[in-house]
Coordinates of C-alpha atoms and ligand atoms in Angstrom, one line a residue:
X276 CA -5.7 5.4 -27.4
X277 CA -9.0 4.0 -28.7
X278 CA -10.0 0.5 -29.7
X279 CA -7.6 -1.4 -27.7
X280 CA -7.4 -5.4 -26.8
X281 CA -5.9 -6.9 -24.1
X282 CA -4.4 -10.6 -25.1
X283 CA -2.9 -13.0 -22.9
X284 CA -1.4 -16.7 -23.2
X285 CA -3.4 -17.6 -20.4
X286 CA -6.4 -19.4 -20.3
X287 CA -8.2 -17.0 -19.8
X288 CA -7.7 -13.6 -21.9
X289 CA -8.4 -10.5 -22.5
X290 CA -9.4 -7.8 -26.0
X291 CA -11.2 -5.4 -25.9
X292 CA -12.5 -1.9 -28.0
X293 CA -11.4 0.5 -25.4
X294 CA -9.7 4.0 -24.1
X295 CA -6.4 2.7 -23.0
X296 CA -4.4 4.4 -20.1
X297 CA -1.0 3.5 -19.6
X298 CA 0.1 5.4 -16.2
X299 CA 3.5 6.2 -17.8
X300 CA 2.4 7.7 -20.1
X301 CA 0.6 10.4 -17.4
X302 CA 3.6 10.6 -14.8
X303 CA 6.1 12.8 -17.0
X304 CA 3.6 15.4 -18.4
X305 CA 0.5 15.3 -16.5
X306 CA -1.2 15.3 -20.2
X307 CA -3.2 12.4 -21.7
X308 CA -2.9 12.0 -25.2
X309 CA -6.0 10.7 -27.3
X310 CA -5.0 8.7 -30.4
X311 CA -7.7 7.1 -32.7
X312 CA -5.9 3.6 -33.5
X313 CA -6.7 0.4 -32.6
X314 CA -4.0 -1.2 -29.6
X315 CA -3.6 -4.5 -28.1
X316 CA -1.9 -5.2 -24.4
X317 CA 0.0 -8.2 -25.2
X318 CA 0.1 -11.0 -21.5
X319 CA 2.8 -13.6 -21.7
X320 CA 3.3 -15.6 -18.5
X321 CA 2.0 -13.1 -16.4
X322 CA 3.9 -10.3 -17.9
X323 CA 3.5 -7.2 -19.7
X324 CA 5.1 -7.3 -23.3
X325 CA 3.3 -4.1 -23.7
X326 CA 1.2 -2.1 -25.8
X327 CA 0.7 -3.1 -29.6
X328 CA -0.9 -1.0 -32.7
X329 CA -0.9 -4.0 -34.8
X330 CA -0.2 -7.3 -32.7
X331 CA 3.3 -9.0 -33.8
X332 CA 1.7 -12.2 -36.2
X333 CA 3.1 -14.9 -33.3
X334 CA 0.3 -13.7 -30.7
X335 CA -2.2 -13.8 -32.9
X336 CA -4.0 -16.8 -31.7
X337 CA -4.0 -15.8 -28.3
X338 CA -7.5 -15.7 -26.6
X339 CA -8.8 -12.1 -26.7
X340 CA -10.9 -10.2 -24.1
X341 CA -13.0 -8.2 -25.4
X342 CA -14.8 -5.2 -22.9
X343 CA -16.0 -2.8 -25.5
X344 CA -15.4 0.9 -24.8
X345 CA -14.3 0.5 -21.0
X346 CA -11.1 2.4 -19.4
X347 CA -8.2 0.0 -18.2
X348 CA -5.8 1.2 -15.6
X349 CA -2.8 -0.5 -14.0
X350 CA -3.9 -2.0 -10.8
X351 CA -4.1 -0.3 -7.4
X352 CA -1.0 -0.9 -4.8
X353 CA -2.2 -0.2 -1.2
X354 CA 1.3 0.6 0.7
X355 CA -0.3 0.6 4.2
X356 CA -3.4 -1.7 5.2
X357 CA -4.3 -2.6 8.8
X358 CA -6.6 -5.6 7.8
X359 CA -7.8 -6.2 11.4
X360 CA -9.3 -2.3 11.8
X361 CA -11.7 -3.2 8.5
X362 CA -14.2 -3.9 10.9
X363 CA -14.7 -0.5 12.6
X364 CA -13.9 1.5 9.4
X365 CA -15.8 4.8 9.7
X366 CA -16.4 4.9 13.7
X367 CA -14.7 6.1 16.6
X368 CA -12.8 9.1 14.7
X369 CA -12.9 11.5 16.9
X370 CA -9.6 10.9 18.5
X371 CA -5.7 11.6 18.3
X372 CA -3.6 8.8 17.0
X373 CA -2.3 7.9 20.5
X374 CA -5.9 7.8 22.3
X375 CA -7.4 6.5 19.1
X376 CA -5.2 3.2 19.6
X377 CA -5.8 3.0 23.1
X378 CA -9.6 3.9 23.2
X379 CA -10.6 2.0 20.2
X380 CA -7.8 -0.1 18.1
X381 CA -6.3 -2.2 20.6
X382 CA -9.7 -3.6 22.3
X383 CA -10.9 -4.4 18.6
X384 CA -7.3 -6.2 17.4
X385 CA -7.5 -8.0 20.9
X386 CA -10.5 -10.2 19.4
X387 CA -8.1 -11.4 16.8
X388 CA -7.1 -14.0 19.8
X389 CA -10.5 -16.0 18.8
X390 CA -9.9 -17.7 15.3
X391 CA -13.6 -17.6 15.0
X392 CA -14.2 -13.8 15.1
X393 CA -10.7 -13.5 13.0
X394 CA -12.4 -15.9 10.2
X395 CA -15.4 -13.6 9.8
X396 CA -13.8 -10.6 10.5
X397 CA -10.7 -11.6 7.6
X398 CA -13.5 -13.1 5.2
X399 CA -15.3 -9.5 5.1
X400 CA -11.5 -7.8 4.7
X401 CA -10.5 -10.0 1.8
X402 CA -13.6 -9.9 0.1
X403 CA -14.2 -5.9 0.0
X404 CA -10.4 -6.1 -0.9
X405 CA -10.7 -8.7 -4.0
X406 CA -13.6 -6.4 -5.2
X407 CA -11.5 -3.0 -5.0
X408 CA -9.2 -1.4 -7.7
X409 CA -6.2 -2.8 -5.4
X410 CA -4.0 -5.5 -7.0
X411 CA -1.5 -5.6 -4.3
X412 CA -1.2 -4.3 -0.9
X413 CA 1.3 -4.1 2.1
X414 CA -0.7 -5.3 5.3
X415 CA -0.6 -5.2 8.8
X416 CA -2.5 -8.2 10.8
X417 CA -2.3 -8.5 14.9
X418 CA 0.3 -10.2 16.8
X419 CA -1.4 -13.4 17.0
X420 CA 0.2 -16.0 15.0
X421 CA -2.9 -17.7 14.1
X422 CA -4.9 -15.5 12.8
X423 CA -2.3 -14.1 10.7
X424 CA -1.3 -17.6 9.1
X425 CA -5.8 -17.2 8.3
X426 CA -5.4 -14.0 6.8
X427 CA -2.1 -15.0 4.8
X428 CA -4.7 -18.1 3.4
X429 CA -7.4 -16.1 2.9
X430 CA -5.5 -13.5 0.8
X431 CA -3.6 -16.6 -1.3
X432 CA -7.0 -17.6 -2.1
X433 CA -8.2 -14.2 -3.4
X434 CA -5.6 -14.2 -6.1
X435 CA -4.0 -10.5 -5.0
X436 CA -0.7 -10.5 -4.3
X437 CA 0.5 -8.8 -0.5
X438 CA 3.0 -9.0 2.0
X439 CA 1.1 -9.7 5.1
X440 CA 3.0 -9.1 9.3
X441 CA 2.4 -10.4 11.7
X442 CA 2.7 -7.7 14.7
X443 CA 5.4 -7.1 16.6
X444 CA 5.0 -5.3 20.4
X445 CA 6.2 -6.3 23.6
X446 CA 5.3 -2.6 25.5
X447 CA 2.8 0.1 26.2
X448 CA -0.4 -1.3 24.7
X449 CA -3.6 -3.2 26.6
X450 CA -2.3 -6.5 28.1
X451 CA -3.9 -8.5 25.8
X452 CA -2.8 -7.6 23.0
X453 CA 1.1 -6.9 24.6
X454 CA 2.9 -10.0 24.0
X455 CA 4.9 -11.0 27.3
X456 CA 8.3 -10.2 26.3
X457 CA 10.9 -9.9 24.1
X458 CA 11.4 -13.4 24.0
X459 CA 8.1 -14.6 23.6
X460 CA 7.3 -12.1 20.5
X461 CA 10.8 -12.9 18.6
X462 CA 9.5 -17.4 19.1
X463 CA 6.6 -16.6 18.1
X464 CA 7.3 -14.4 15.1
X465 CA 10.3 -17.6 14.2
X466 CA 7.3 -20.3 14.2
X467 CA 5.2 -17.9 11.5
X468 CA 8.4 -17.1 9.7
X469 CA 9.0 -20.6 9.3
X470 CA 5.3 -22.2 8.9
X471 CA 4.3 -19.3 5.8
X472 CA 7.3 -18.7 4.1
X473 CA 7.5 -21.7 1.7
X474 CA 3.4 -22.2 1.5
X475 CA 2.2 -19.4 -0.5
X476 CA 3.1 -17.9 -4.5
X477 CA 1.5 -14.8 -3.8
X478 CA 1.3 -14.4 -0.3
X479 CA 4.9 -13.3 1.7
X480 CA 5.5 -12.3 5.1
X481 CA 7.3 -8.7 6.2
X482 CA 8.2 -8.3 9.3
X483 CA 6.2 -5.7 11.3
X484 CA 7.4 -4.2 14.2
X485 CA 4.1 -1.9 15.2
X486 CA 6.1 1.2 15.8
X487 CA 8.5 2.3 18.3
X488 CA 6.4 3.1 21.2
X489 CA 5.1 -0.7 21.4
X490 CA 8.6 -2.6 21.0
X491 CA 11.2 -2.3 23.6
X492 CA 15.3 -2.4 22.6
X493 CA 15.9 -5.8 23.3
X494 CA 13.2 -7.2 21.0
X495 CA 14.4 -4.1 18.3
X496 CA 17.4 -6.8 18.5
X497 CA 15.6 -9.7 18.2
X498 CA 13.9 -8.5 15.0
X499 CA 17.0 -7.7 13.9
X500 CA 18.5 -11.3 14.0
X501 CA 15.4 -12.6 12.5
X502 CA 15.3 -10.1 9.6
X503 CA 19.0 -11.3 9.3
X504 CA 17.8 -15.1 9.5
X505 CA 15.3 -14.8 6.5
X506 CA 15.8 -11.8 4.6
X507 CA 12.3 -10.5 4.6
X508 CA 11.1 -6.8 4.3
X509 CA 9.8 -4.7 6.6
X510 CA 7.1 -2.8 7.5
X511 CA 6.6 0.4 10.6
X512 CA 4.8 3.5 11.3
X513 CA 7.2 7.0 11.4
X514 CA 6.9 10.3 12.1
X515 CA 3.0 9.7 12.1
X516 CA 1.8 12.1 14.6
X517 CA 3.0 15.0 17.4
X518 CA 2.3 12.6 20.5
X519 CA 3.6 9.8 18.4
X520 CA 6.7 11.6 18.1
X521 CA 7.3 13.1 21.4
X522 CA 6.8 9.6 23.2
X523 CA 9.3 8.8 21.2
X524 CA 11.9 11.1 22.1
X525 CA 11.1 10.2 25.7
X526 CA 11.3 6.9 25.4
X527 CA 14.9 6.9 23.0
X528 CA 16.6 10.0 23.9
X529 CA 19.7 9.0 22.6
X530 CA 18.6 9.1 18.8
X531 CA 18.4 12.5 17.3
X532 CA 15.4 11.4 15.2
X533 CA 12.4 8.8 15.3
X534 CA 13.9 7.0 12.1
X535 CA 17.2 6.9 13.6
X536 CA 15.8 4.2 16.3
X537 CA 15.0 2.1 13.6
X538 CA 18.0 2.2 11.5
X539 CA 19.8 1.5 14.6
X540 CA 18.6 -2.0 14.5
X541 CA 19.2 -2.3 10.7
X542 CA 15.7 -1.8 9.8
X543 CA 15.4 0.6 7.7
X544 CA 16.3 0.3 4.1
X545 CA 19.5 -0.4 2.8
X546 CA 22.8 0.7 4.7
X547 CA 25.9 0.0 1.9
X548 CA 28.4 0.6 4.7
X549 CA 27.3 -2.4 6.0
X550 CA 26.2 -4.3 3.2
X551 CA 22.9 -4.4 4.3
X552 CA 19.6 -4.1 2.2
X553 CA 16.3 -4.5 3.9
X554 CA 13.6 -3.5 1.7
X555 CA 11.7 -1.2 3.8
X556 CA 8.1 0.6 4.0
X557 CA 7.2 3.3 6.5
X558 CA 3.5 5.0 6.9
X559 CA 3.0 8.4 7.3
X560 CA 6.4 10.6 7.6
X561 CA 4.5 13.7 8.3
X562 CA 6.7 15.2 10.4
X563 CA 9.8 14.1 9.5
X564 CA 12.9 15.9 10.1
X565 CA 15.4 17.2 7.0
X566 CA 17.9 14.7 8.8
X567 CA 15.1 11.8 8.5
X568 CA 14.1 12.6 4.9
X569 CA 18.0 12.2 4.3
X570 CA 18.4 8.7 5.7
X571 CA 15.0 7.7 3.9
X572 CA 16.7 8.7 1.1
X573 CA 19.8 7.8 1.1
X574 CA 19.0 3.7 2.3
X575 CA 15.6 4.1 -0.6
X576 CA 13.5 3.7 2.4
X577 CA 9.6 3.7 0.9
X578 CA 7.1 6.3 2.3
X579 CA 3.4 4.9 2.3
X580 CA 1.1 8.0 2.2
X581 CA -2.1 7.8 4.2
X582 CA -3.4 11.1 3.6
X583 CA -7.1 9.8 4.8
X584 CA -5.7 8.9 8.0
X585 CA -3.8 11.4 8.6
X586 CA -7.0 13.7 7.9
X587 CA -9.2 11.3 10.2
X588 CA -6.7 11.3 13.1
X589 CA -5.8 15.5 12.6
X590 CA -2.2 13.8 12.3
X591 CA -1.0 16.7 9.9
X592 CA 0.0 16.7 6.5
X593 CA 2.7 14.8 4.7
X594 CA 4.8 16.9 2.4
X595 CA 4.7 14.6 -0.5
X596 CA 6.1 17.6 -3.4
X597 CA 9.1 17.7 -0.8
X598 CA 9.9 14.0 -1.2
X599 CA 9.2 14.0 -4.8
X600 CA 11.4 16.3 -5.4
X601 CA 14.5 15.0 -3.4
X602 CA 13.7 11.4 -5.3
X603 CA 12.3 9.2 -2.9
X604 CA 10.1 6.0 -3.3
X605 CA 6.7 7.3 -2.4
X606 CA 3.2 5.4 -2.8
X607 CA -0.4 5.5 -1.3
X608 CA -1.5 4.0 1.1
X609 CA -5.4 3.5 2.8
X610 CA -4.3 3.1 6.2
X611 CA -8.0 1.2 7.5
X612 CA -9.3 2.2 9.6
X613 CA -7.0 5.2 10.5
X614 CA -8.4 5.6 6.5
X615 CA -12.3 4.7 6.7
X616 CA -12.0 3.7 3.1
X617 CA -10.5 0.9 1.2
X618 CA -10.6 2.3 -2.0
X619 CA -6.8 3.9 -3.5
X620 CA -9.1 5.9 -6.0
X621 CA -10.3 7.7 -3.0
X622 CA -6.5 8.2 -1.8
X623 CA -5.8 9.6 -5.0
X624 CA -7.9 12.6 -4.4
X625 CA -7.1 12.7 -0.7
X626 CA -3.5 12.7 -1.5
X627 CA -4.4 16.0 -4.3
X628 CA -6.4 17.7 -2.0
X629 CA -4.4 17.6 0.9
X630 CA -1.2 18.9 -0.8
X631 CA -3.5 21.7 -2.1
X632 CA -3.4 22.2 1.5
X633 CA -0.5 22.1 2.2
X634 CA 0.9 24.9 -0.6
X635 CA -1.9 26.8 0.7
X636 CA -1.8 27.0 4.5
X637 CA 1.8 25.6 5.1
X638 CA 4.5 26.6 2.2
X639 CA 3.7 27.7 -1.3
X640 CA 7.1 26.5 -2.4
X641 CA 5.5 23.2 -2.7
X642 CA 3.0 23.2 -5.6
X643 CA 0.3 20.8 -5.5
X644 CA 0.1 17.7 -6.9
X645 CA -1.1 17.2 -9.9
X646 CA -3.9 13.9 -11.1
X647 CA -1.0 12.1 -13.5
X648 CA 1.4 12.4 -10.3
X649 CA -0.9 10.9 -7.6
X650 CA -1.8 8.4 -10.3
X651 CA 1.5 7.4 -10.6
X652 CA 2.1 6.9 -6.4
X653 CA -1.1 5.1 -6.6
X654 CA 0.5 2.7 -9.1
X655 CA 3.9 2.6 -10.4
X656 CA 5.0 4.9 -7.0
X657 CA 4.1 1.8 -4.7
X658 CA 4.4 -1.1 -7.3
X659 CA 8.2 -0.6 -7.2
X660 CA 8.0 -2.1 -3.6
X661 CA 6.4 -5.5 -5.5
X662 CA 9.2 -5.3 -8.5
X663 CA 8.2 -4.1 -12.1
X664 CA 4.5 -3.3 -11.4
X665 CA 2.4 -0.5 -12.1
X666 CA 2.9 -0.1 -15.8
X667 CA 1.5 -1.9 -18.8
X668 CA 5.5 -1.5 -20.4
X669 CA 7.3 -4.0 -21.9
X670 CA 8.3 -6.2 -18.9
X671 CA 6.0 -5.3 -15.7
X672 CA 3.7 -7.8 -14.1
X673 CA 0.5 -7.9 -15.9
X674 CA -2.4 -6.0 -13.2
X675 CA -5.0 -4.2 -14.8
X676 CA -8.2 -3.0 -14.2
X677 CA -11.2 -2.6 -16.1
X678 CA -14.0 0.3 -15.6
X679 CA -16.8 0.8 -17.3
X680 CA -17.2 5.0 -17.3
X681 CA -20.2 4.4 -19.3
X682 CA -22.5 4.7 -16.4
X683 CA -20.9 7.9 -15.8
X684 CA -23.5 10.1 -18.1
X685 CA -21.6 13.3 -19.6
X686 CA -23.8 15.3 -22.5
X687 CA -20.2 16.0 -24.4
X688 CA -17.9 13.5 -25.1
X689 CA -14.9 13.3 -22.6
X690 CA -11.4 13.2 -24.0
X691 CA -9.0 9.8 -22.4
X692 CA -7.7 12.6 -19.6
X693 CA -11.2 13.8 -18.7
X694 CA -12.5 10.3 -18.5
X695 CA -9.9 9.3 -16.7
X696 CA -9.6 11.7 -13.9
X697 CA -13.5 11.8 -13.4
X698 CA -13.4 7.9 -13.3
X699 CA -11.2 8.4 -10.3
X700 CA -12.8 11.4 -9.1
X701 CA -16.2 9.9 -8.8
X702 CA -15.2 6.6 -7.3
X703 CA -15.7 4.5 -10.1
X704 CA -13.7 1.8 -8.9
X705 CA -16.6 1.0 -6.1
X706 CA -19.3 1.1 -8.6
X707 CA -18.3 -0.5 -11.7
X708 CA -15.0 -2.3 -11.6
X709 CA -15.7 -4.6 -14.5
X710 CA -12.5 -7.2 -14.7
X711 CA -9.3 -7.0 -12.6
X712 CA -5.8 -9.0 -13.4
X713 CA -3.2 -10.1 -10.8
X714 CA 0.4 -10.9 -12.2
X715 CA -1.7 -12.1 -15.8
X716 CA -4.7 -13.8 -13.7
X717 CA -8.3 -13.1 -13.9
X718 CA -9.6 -12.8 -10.5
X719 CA -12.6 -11.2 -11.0
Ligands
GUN904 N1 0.9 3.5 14.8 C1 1.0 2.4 15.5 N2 -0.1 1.6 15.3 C2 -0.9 2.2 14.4 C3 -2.1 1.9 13.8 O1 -2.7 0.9 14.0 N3 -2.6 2.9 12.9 C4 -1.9 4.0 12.7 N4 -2.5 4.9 11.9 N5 -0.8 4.4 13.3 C5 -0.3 3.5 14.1
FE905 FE1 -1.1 2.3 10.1

């Protein structure tokens, strides 16, 4: 679609002679199409009314953006974020998940204690985040109240929308960063409940118990009451790694599988037996069992990919065609500093290339994945976690991106798919992002 412009009723607004890419119009074929017309995306309020060939006469007078002949995406959704390992992205990978946390993770998220090395530490996070592709993201902070509550204010500030948790664990970790007990986790996790829930628009917390290993049964119950108390969603790790999941078994023999421990509590996706419904994110599900995958499905239970960190941390590979093809809600995560990159672009590849692996080494019944479907986990795949987001249809929160491929020289000229893909490819998104939009507002 050439010579698009983007309007919006806000005050500030965007048109533009462009190539437009609408991810939904990728995800059923894998093929672009290239039509020669000139198109508008239409903002009202923050929302999408969608994409217009001649703009109805009503929004005429809207302010128009204008960005020439740049490519506009939907934003980025980052699933899985640990906003506290920013700092030691791309060092001390040369360890297993279980020894990586103990070795290297857990001294760094112990500084998070001092609100001083959290403030400049968060600043550096939320900056490098507000510059990225990523419009949303699902984030993990440390168990210390304070510096979450920073983080959570920080973030508000930036204009991106995110759930942000406040850790939950109680066992097996360095004793600083262990909280005392049960008790003292669930009071503290009340007070942040209760002090952020009201304050921000764009800012909401999940609840975020670390992962099994690190949260005994009795505060598995306390979460339980709180997630009861207030309704929030919930964030974990699953099936991440072999260690990972052999502790596990150790430490919960009576469940036949990891995820089973989790919906025990009621935390894991919906349950209509019970009338419960706990929206419900879990990274990584490498290794999880056909019984597993069938409870994921079944309660809509959302798998955040991390295919960078599970790379870095020789975790193993998640079979994403396997979960795309029984219908489950999967999206990309980064997974700092597991991931040593911020960028979703980057998991886009990572999450192609490793299920080229996959079909090639592990099963061949699973074909790869193709660039319009690791688009669409990068964007409509996770935004369904937010709402309607990921899409510039009628009705989906306005995010968008703007890149400008131009500095990408090519001696022939590209068709939209080409451009597209090689925007992606080559990591446009941390050289050129021109303009991004959050829920209709310009943030950068
Ligand atoms: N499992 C429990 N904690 C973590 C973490 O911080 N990163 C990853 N990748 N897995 C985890
Ligand atoms: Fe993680």
């Amino acid at each position: 679609i050439r010579d698009c412009s983007i309007i919006t009723d806000m005050s500030s607004s965007v048109s533009m002679t462009i190539d437009n890419v609408l991810s939904s119009s990728f995800c059923e074929s894998g093929v672009a199409t290239t039509i020669n017309v000139v198109v508008s995306l239409l903002c009202v309020n923050g929302i999408s009314k969608g994409v217009f060939e001649v703009l109805p006469e009503k929004f005429k007078n809207l302010p128009i953006y204008d960005y020439g002949d740049a490519l506009i995406f939907p934003g980025m959704i980052d699933m899985h974020v640990h906003a506290p390992q920013f700092a030691f992205r791309g060092t001390s990978m040369d360890l297993e998940l279980m020894d990586w946390l103990n070795r290297y993770t857990f001294p760094e998220e112990e500084k998070y204690e001092d609100l001083k090395y959290a403030k400049k530490a968060y600043d550096m996070f939320v900056k490098a985040l507000k510059e990225s592709a990523t419009t949303r993201s699902v984030i993990f902070a440390t168990r210390h109240r304070y510096a979450t509550e920073l983080l959570m204010e920080l973030m508000e500030a930036s204009g991106l929308i995110s759930y942000v948790g406040k850790v939950n664990m109680d066992r097996e970790a360095s004793d600083n960063l262990t909280e005392k007990n049960a008790d003292v986790s669930a009071y503290t996790t009340f007070g942040w409940i209760n002090a952020v829930k009201d304050k921000f628009t764009r800012t909401k917390p999940i609840l975020t118990p670390r992962f099994i290993p690190c949260c005994t049964d009795k505060l598995m119950e306390e979460l339980r009451e709180i997630q009861m108390a207030y309704g929030i969603p919930v964030q974990s790790h699953l099936s991440e790694s072999k260690g990972e999941i052999d502790f596990v078994k150790f430490l919960r023999p009576k469940n036949s599988f990891y995820g089973d421990s989790y919906n025990e509590y009621d935390l894991f996706g919906k349950n209509d037996d019970i009338g419960v419904d706990v929206k419900t994110v879990m990274a990584h599900c490498v290794w999880s069992t056909d019984e597993e995958v069938e409870l994921m499905h079944k309660n809509g239970v959302f798998v955040a990919h991390c295919p960078a960190s599970n790379m870095n941390l020789t975790s193993g590979i998640a079979p994403i065609r396997k979960y795309l093809d029984l219908g489950l809600n999967v999206g990309l995560g980064s997974d700092v500093a597991g991931g040593h990159s911020l960028s979703i672009f980057r998991a886009i590849t990572d999450a192609i290339q490793v299920s080229k692996m996959y079909f090639r080494m592990v099963n061949e019944n699973y074909k790869p994945l193709v660039f319009s479907e690791s688009f669409y986990l990068a964007t409509k795949g996770g935004g369904e976690f937010f709402g309607k987001v990921g899409s510039f249809e009628d009705g989906y929160d306005f995010d968008a991106i703007v890149l400008n491929d131009n500095v990408l020289s090519h001696p022939q000229t590209l068709n939209l798919a080409e451009r597209m893909e090689r925007a992606v490819y080559l990591g446009l998104d941390e050289k050129n992002l021109t303009a991004k939009f959050v829920a209709g507002t310009k943030v950068l």
